[in-house]
Coordinates of C-alpha atoms and ligand atoms in Angstrom, one line a residue:
M8 CA 0.5 -0.1 -0.2
L9 CA 1.0 3.4 -0.7
K10 CA 2.1 4.7 2.6
F11 CA 0.1 8.4 3.3
D12 CA 1.3 10.0 6.9
I13 CA -0.8 13.2 8.2
T14 CA 0.5 15.8 9.9
H15 CA -1.7 18.2 10.8
R16 CA -5.4 18.7 10.8
D17 CA -7.8 21.0 11.1
G18 CA -11.8 19.7 10.1
L19 CA -11.5 18.5 6.9
A20 CA -8.6 19.6 5.9
R21 CA -5.4 17.9 6.6
T22 CA -1.1 18.3 6.2
G23 CA 0.5 14.9 5.6
I24 CA 3.2 13.1 3.2
I25 CA 2.9 10.6 0.7
H26 CA 5.9 8.4 0.3
T27 CA 6.6 7.2 -3.5
P28 CA 9.5 5.7 -4.6
H29 CA 10.2 8.6 -6.7
G30 CA 10.6 10.9 -3.4
D31 CA 7.8 12.2 -1.1
I32 CA 4.9 14.8 -1.8
E33 CA 4.3 17.5 1.5
T34 CA 0.8 17.9 0.7
P35 CA -1.5 19.9 0.1
A36 CA 0.4 20.2 -3.0
F37 CA -0.5 21.1 -6.8
V38 CA 1.5 18.9 -9.3
G39 CA 2.2 20.1 -12.8
A40 CA 0.4 18.9 -15.4
A41 CA 2.7 17.2 -17.9
T42 CA 0.1 16.4 -20.5
R43 CA 2.7 14.3 -22.7
A44 CA 5.6 14.1 -20.8
T45 CA 6.1 17.7 -20.8
V46 CA 4.9 20.8 -19.2
K47 CA 4.5 23.3 -21.6
A48 CA 6.7 25.8 -22.5
L49 CA 9.1 24.7 -19.2
T50 CA 11.9 22.1 -18.6
M51 CA 12.0 20.1 -15.4
K52 CA 14.8 22.4 -14.4
E53 CA 12.8 25.3 -14.0
M54 CA 9.9 23.2 -12.8
R55 CA 12.3 22.2 -9.8
E56 CA 13.3 25.5 -9.3
L57 CA 9.6 27.1 -9.2
G58 CA 9.0 24.7 -6.7
S59 CA 7.1 22.0 -8.0
Q60 CA 6.9 18.3 -6.3
A61 CA 5.1 16.4 -8.7
I62 CA 4.1 15.6 -12.3
L63 CA 0.8 14.7 -13.9
A64 CA 1.1 12.9 -17.7
N65 CA -1.6 11.6 -19.4
T66 CA -2.0 8.3 -20.7
Y67 CA -4.0 9.1 -23.3
H68 CA -1.7 10.9 -25.4
L69 CA 1.3 9.1 -24.2
V70 CA -0.7 5.8 -25.8
L71 CA -1.1 7.9 -29.1
T72 CA 2.7 9.0 -29.1
P73 CA 5.0 7.9 -28.3
G74 CA 3.2 4.9 -26.9
P75 CA 3.9 3.0 -23.4
E76 CA 6.7 0.6 -24.7
L77 CA 9.0 3.6 -25.7
I78 CA 8.5 5.5 -22.6
K79 CA 9.2 1.9 -20.8
E80 CA 12.1 1.1 -22.8
A81 CA 13.3 4.3 -21.8
G82 CA 13.5 2.9 -17.8
G83 CA 9.6 4.9 -16.9
L84 CA 8.2 8.2 -17.1
A85 CA 10.7 10.2 -14.4
E86 CA 13.6 8.5 -16.3
F87 CA 12.6 9.6 -20.1
C88 CA 11.5 12.9 -19.3
S89 CA 14.2 13.4 -16.6
W90 CA 12.0 14.6 -14.1
H91 CA 13.4 12.5 -11.3
G92 CA 10.5 12.5 -8.7
P93 CA 7.1 11.4 -7.8
T94 CA 4.6 11.0 -11.1
F95 CA 0.9 10.9 -11.6
T96 CA -0.5 9.2 -14.7
D97 CA -4.5 10.0 -15.3
S98 CA -6.3 7.0 -17.5
G99 CA -6.8 9.4 -20.1
G100 CA -11.2 9.2 -19.6
F101 CA -11.6 12.6 -19.3
Q102 CA -9.8 12.7 -23.1
I103 CA -11.2 10.3 -24.4
F104 CA -14.8 10.7 -23.6
S105 CA -14.5 14.8 -25.2
I106 CA -13.9 12.9 -28.5
P107 CA -16.9 13.2 -30.9
D108 CA -17.1 10.2 -31.8
V109 CA -16.0 7.7 -29.1
K110 CA -17.7 4.4 -29.2
I111 CA -18.7 3.2 -25.2
T112 CA -19.5 -0.3 -24.4
E113 CA -19.6 -1.9 -21.2
E114 CA -16.2 -3.3 -22.5
G115 CA -14.7 -0.2 -22.5
A116 CA -13.6 2.6 -25.3
K117 CA -13.7 2.8 -29.4
F118 CA -11.8 6.1 -31.1
K119 CA -9.6 7.7 -33.4
S120 CA -6.4 8.9 -33.1
H121 CA -6.3 12.7 -32.7
I122 CA -3.3 13.4 -34.6
N123 CA -3.7 10.6 -37.3
G124 CA -6.8 9.6 -37.3
D125 CA -5.4 5.4 -36.1
K126 CA -8.6 3.2 -34.2
F127 CA -7.7 3.3 -30.8
E128 CA -9.8 0.8 -28.2
M129 CA -9.0 1.6 -24.6
T130 CA -10.7 -0.3 -22.1
P131 CA -9.8 -0.6 -18.3
E132 CA -7.1 -3.5 -19.0
S133 CA -5.3 -1.9 -21.5
S134 CA -5.1 1.2 -18.9
M135 CA -4.0 -0.4 -16.6
R136 CA -1.2 -1.6 -19.0
A137 CA 0.1 1.1 -20.7
Q138 CA 0.3 2.9 -16.8
W139 CA 1.7 0.6 -15.8
A140 CA 4.4 0.6 -19.0
I141 CA 4.3 3.9 -18.3
G142 CA 5.4 3.4 -14.8
A143 CA 4.2 6.5 -13.2
D144 CA 3.9 6.2 -9.3
I145 CA 0.3 6.6 -9.2
H146 CA -1.9 5.5 -11.7
M147 CA -5.8 6.8 -12.1
A148 CA -8.2 4.2 -12.8
F149 CA -10.2 4.0 -15.9
D150 CA -13.2 5.8 -15.7
H151 CA -16.3 7.2 -18.0
L152 CA -16.8 10.8 -17.3
A153 CA -20.2 11.4 -18.4
K154 CA -20.2 15.2 -19.7
S155 CA -23.7 15.9 -19.2
E156 CA -26.5 17.1 -16.2
N157 CA -28.4 14.6 -16.9
Y158 CA -28.9 12.6 -13.5
E159 CA -29.5 9.3 -15.5
D160 CA -26.8 9.3 -17.4
M161 CA -25.0 10.1 -14.5
E162 CA -25.9 7.7 -13.0
K163 CA -24.7 5.1 -15.6
A164 CA -21.8 6.6 -16.3
M165 CA -20.9 6.2 -12.5
H166 CA -22.3 2.7 -12.4
R167 CA -19.8 1.6 -15.3
T168 CA -16.8 3.1 -13.5
H169 CA -17.5 1.5 -10.6
A170 CA -17.5 -2.0 -13.2
W171 CA -14.3 -0.7 -14.5
L172 CA -12.7 0.1 -11.9
E173 CA -13.4 -3.7 -10.5
R174 CA -11.2 -4.5 -13.8
C175 CA -8.6 -2.0 -12.8
V176 CA -8.1 -3.6 -9.7
A177 CA -7.7 -7.2 -11.0
E178 CA -5.5 -6.1 -13.5
H179 CA -3.7 -3.9 -11.4
Q180 CA -3.0 -7.0 -9.4
K181 CA -1.8 -9.5 -12.1
L182 CA 0.8 -6.3 -13.3
A183 CA 1.7 -5.4 -9.5
K184 CA 3.0 -9.3 -9.2
K185 CA 5.3 -9.1 -12.7
S186 CA 6.6 -5.5 -12.0
T187 CA 9.4 -3.4 -9.3
P188 CA 9.4 -1.0 -7.6
E189 CA 5.8 -0.7 -6.8
Q190 CA 3.1 1.6 -8.9
Y191 CA 0.1 2.2 -6.8
L192 CA -3.8 2.6 -7.6
Y193 CA -6.4 5.5 -7.3
A194 CA -9.6 5.0 -7.6
V195 CA -11.5 7.7 -9.7
V196 CA -15.5 8.5 -7.8
Q197 CA -18.1 10.3 -10.2
G198 CA -21.4 11.4 -9.6
G199 CA -21.4 14.8 -10.7
D200 CA -23.1 17.4 -9.3
F201 CA -25.4 14.6 -7.7
N202 CA -25.5 14.3 -3.8
D203 CA -26.5 11.0 -3.5
L204 CA -25.0 9.6 -7.0
R205 CA -21.3 11.3 -5.8
A206 CA -21.9 9.5 -2.1
E207 CA -22.5 6.0 -3.9
S208 CA -19.6 6.5 -5.8
A209 CA -17.4 7.4 -3.0
R210 CA -18.6 4.3 -0.6
F211 CA -18.3 2.1 -3.5
C212 CA -14.9 3.6 -4.1
A213 CA -14.2 3.6 -0.1
S214 CA -14.6 -0.3 -0.5
Q215 CA -12.3 -1.3 -3.3
P216 CA -8.0 -2.1 -2.6
V217 CA -6.6 0.8 -3.8
D218 CA -4.2 3.3 -2.0
G219 CA -6.0 6.4 -3.3
F220 CA -8.8 8.1 -5.1
G221 CA -9.0 11.0 -7.3
I222 CA -12.2 13.2 -6.8
G223 CA -13.5 13.9 -11.4
G224 CA -15.9 15.5 -13.0
V225 CA -17.3 18.8 -13.7
F226 CA -18.4 21.0 -10.9
V227 CA -20.8 23.7 -10.5
A228 CA -18.4 26.2 -9.3
D229 CA -20.9 26.8 -6.7
G230 CA -21.6 23.1 -5.1
M231 CA -17.8 21.5 -5.4
A232 CA -17.7 22.3 -1.3
E233 CA -21.2 19.9 0.0
M234 CA -19.7 17.4 -3.1
L235 CA -16.2 17.5 -1.5
Q236 CA -17.8 17.4 2.0
T237 CA -20.3 14.5 1.3
V238 CA -17.1 12.9 -0.7
N239 CA -14.5 13.4 1.7
N240 CA -16.9 12.3 5.2
I241 CA -17.2 9.0 3.8
L242 CA -13.8 7.9 1.8
P243 CA -11.3 6.3 4.3
E244 CA -9.0 9.1 6.1
N245 CA -5.7 7.7 5.8
K246 CA -5.3 7.3 1.5
P247 CA -4.7 10.3 -0.1
R248 CA -7.1 12.6 -2.5
H249 CA -6.0 13.6 -5.9
L250 CA -8.6 16.7 -6.9
L251 CA -8.7 16.2 -10.7
G252 CA -8.7 19.0 -13.0
M253 CA -9.1 22.2 -10.6
G254 CA -7.2 24.8 -10.0
Q255 CA -7.4 27.4 -12.9
E256 CA -8.9 30.1 -9.8
P257 CA -7.3 30.1 -6.5
I258 CA -10.6 29.5 -4.9
D259 CA -10.9 25.7 -6.3
L260 CA -7.9 25.1 -4.0
F261 CA -8.5 26.6 -1.1
V262 CA -12.1 25.0 -1.3
G263 CA -10.4 21.5 -2.0
A264 CA -7.4 22.1 1.0
E265 CA -10.6 23.1 3.1
N266 CA -12.1 19.3 2.2
G267 CA -9.9 17.5 3.0
C268 CA -8.0 17.2 -0.7
D269 CA -4.4 16.6 -0.6
T270 CA -3.1 17.0 -4.5
F271 CA -4.2 19.3 -7.1
D272 CA -3.6 18.7 -10.8
C273 CA -5.1 21.8 -13.6
V274 CA -3.3 23.2 -17.2
A275 CA -4.8 26.1 -17.0
P276 CA -2.1 28.3 -15.3
T277 CA 0.6 27.3 -18.0
R278 CA -2.0 27.4 -20.9
M279 CA -3.8 31.2 -19.6
A280 CA -0.2 32.3 -19.2
R281 CA 0.9 31.3 -22.9
N282 CA -2.2 33.5 -24.3
G283 CA -0.1 36.5 -21.8
S284 CA -2.7 36.0 -18.7
L285 CA -1.4 35.9 -15.9
Y286 CA -2.1 35.7 -11.9
T287 CA -1.7 38.2 -9.5
L288 CA -2.2 38.8 -5.5
D289 CA -4.9 41.2 -6.8
G290 CA -6.3 39.0 -9.2
R291 CA -5.5 38.1 -13.2
I292 CA -4.0 40.3 -15.6
N293 CA -3.7 40.8 -19.7
I294 CA -0.3 41.2 -19.6
K295 CA -0.5 42.0 -23.3
N296 CA -2.7 45.1 -22.2
A297 CA -1.3 48.1 -23.9
K298 CA -1.4 49.8 -20.1
F299 CA 1.6 47.9 -19.8
K300 CA 3.8 49.7 -22.4
H301 CA 5.4 51.4 -20.2
D302 CA 5.7 50.0 -16.4
F303 CA 9.2 49.5 -15.9
T304 CA 7.6 47.0 -12.0
P305 CA 7.8 43.9 -12.1
L306 CA 4.5 41.6 -12.2
M307 CA 4.6 41.2 -8.2
E308 CA 7.1 42.7 -5.9
D309 CA 6.8 40.0 -3.7
C310 CA 7.1 37.3 -6.1
D311 CA 10.6 34.9 -5.7
C312 CA 9.9 33.5 -9.7
E313 CA 12.8 34.1 -12.7
L314 CA 10.2 36.6 -14.5
C315 CA 9.4 38.7 -11.3
Q316 CA 12.8 39.2 -10.2
N317 CA 14.4 39.8 -13.2
Y318 CA 12.2 41.6 -15.3
T319 CA 9.9 44.1 -15.5
K320 CA 6.0 43.6 -17.4
A321 CA 7.3 46.8 -20.0
Y322 CA 9.7 43.9 -21.3
L323 CA 7.5 41.3 -21.0
H324 CA 4.2 43.4 -22.6
H325 CA 7.1 43.7 -25.6
L326 CA 7.7 40.1 -25.8
F327 CA 3.9 38.9 -26.0
R328 CA 3.6 41.3 -28.6
T329 CA 6.3 40.6 -30.8
D330 CA 5.6 36.7 -30.4
E331 CA 8.5 35.6 -28.4
I332 CA 8.9 32.3 -27.6
T333 CA 10.6 33.6 -24.4
A334 CA 7.4 35.4 -23.3
K335 CA 5.7 32.3 -23.4
V336 CA 8.0 30.7 -20.5
L337 CA 8.5 33.8 -18.6
A338 CA 5.0 34.0 -18.7
S339 CA 4.4 29.5 -17.3
I340 CA 6.7 30.0 -15.3
H341 CA 5.5 32.7 -13.1
N342 CA 1.5 31.1 -13.5
E343 CA 2.8 27.8 -12.5
H344 CA 4.9 28.9 -9.1
F345 CA 2.3 31.0 -8.5
V346 CA -0.5 28.1 -8.2
V347 CA 1.8 26.0 -6.4
K348 CA 3.1 28.5 -3.7
V349 CA -0.7 29.2 -2.9
V350 CA -1.3 25.6 -2.3
D351 CA 2.1 25.1 -0.1
N352 CA 0.8 28.7 1.6
I353 CA -2.0 26.5 2.4
R354 CA -0.5 24.4 3.7
A355 CA 1.8 25.9 6.5
A356 CA -1.1 28.1 7.5
I357 CA -3.3 24.4 8.2
K358 CA 0.0 23.4 9.9
D359 CA 0.0 26.7 11.7
G360 CA -4.2 26.5 12.4
T361 CA -4.4 30.2 10.4
F362 CA -5.7 28.8 7.2
K363 CA -9.3 30.4 7.6
D364 CA -7.4 34.1 7.9
Y365 CA -5.4 32.9 4.7
K366 CA -7.8 32.3 3.1
K367 CA -10.3 34.9 3.6
T368 CA -7.1 37.9 3.1
F369 CA -6.3 36.3 0.2
L370 CA -9.5 35.6 -1.5
E371 CA -10.8 39.2 -0.6
R372 CA -8.2 40.6 -2.4
Y373 CA -7.8 38.3 -4.9
Y374 CA -11.3 38.7 -6.0
S375 CA -11.7 42.1 -4.7
K376 CA -11.9 43.7 -8.5
Ligands
ZN30 ZN1 6.4 35.7 -10.4

C-alpha cells in the first residue's frame, strides 16, 4: 500500500506526506500538468526551481505517441522526461470521452487518434497495462466521465465507472506481481453534481483495495464544497485524495484543501500564461494590454520567480507583442509558481492553524475587482 502520513488536521483539511518510490510529496500540493511528459514551455529544471513537487502525465496522449512501450524502454516516465521525482498518470478517460465520435460500450471505448486517424480501443485492462508501462508512481483507474447534466446519464456512467474499477483493480494486481518498483492505483469517484450519486460512488470506491482516490468530473462552481464534504466524509481518512483537473481559479484550491483534498492538477495556469493571462495577488491581468507598455515594475513585487525577480511588465509586454517564445516561458514560470506557492501557503496555514485567516485575506484581495 502507498504510505501516507497525516501530520496536521483542521476540520476536513489536513497536511501530510505521500511517500512514493520517486520521493515524498508534502500535501496539500499542486501537481504540474505534464500531459505529454512535458509541462508546456517549461523544462523540468525550471519546474524544480519554481517549487513543483510532482507531475501528472496523460495516458491517452502518451498511448497515441510515443507509445507506452517506448517510455518503458527509456526506464519509465520519470527517467524519460528527466523529472526524477514523484509522478502521476491520469487514465485518459477525460480526454477520450471528449472525442466527438467516441464509441462507448461496457467493454471500453473505441476512438480515432486526433493525430492521424488511427483506430484505438481503451479498456480498463489496456489503460492499466499502458500506465504500468509508462511507469508513473500513481495511476488513475479508467473511468467514464459523462459530460451531461442528466441524472440518468450520470448514474449510468457512474455504474460503468464502478464496474471498470473492479476490472482495473484485478489487472493492476496481476501486473503488480510481475513488476518493480511498486506502482499505486487510485480509484476515481464520479457522480457529477448529484449528492446521492457522489456518496454512492465514494462508498463503492472506498470498498475497493486501492491506494488513494481521484475525485473527477465537472463541478458547478458553488456546489464543489458540499460535494467534496459528502465524498471526503465517506472516503477513508488514511488514504490520499487527488482533485482532478481543478485549479484554474485559486478559490478552487482553497475549497479543495479545506474540504480534505491533498493534491491538485490543472493545465489552466500554463495555458493562460501562454495567452498572456497572469496571476497576481490582485487578480488576473492580461500583460498584452496597452497599459503595461511603459510599466517598468515587476509583475509582483513579492514573487520570487524568475520573471518577477529579473524582468519588468514592460519587457514581458514587448515579448508578447512581438510573439517571442520567451514570453510563454517566463509567463508559464510565473503562473505555475503562483499556484504551487498558493498551495504551499495553504499547507503552512493548515499546519499553524491560520488557514481560515489566510483564505479570507487571499480571496478578498484576489477577487476584490
Ligand atoms: Zn512571479
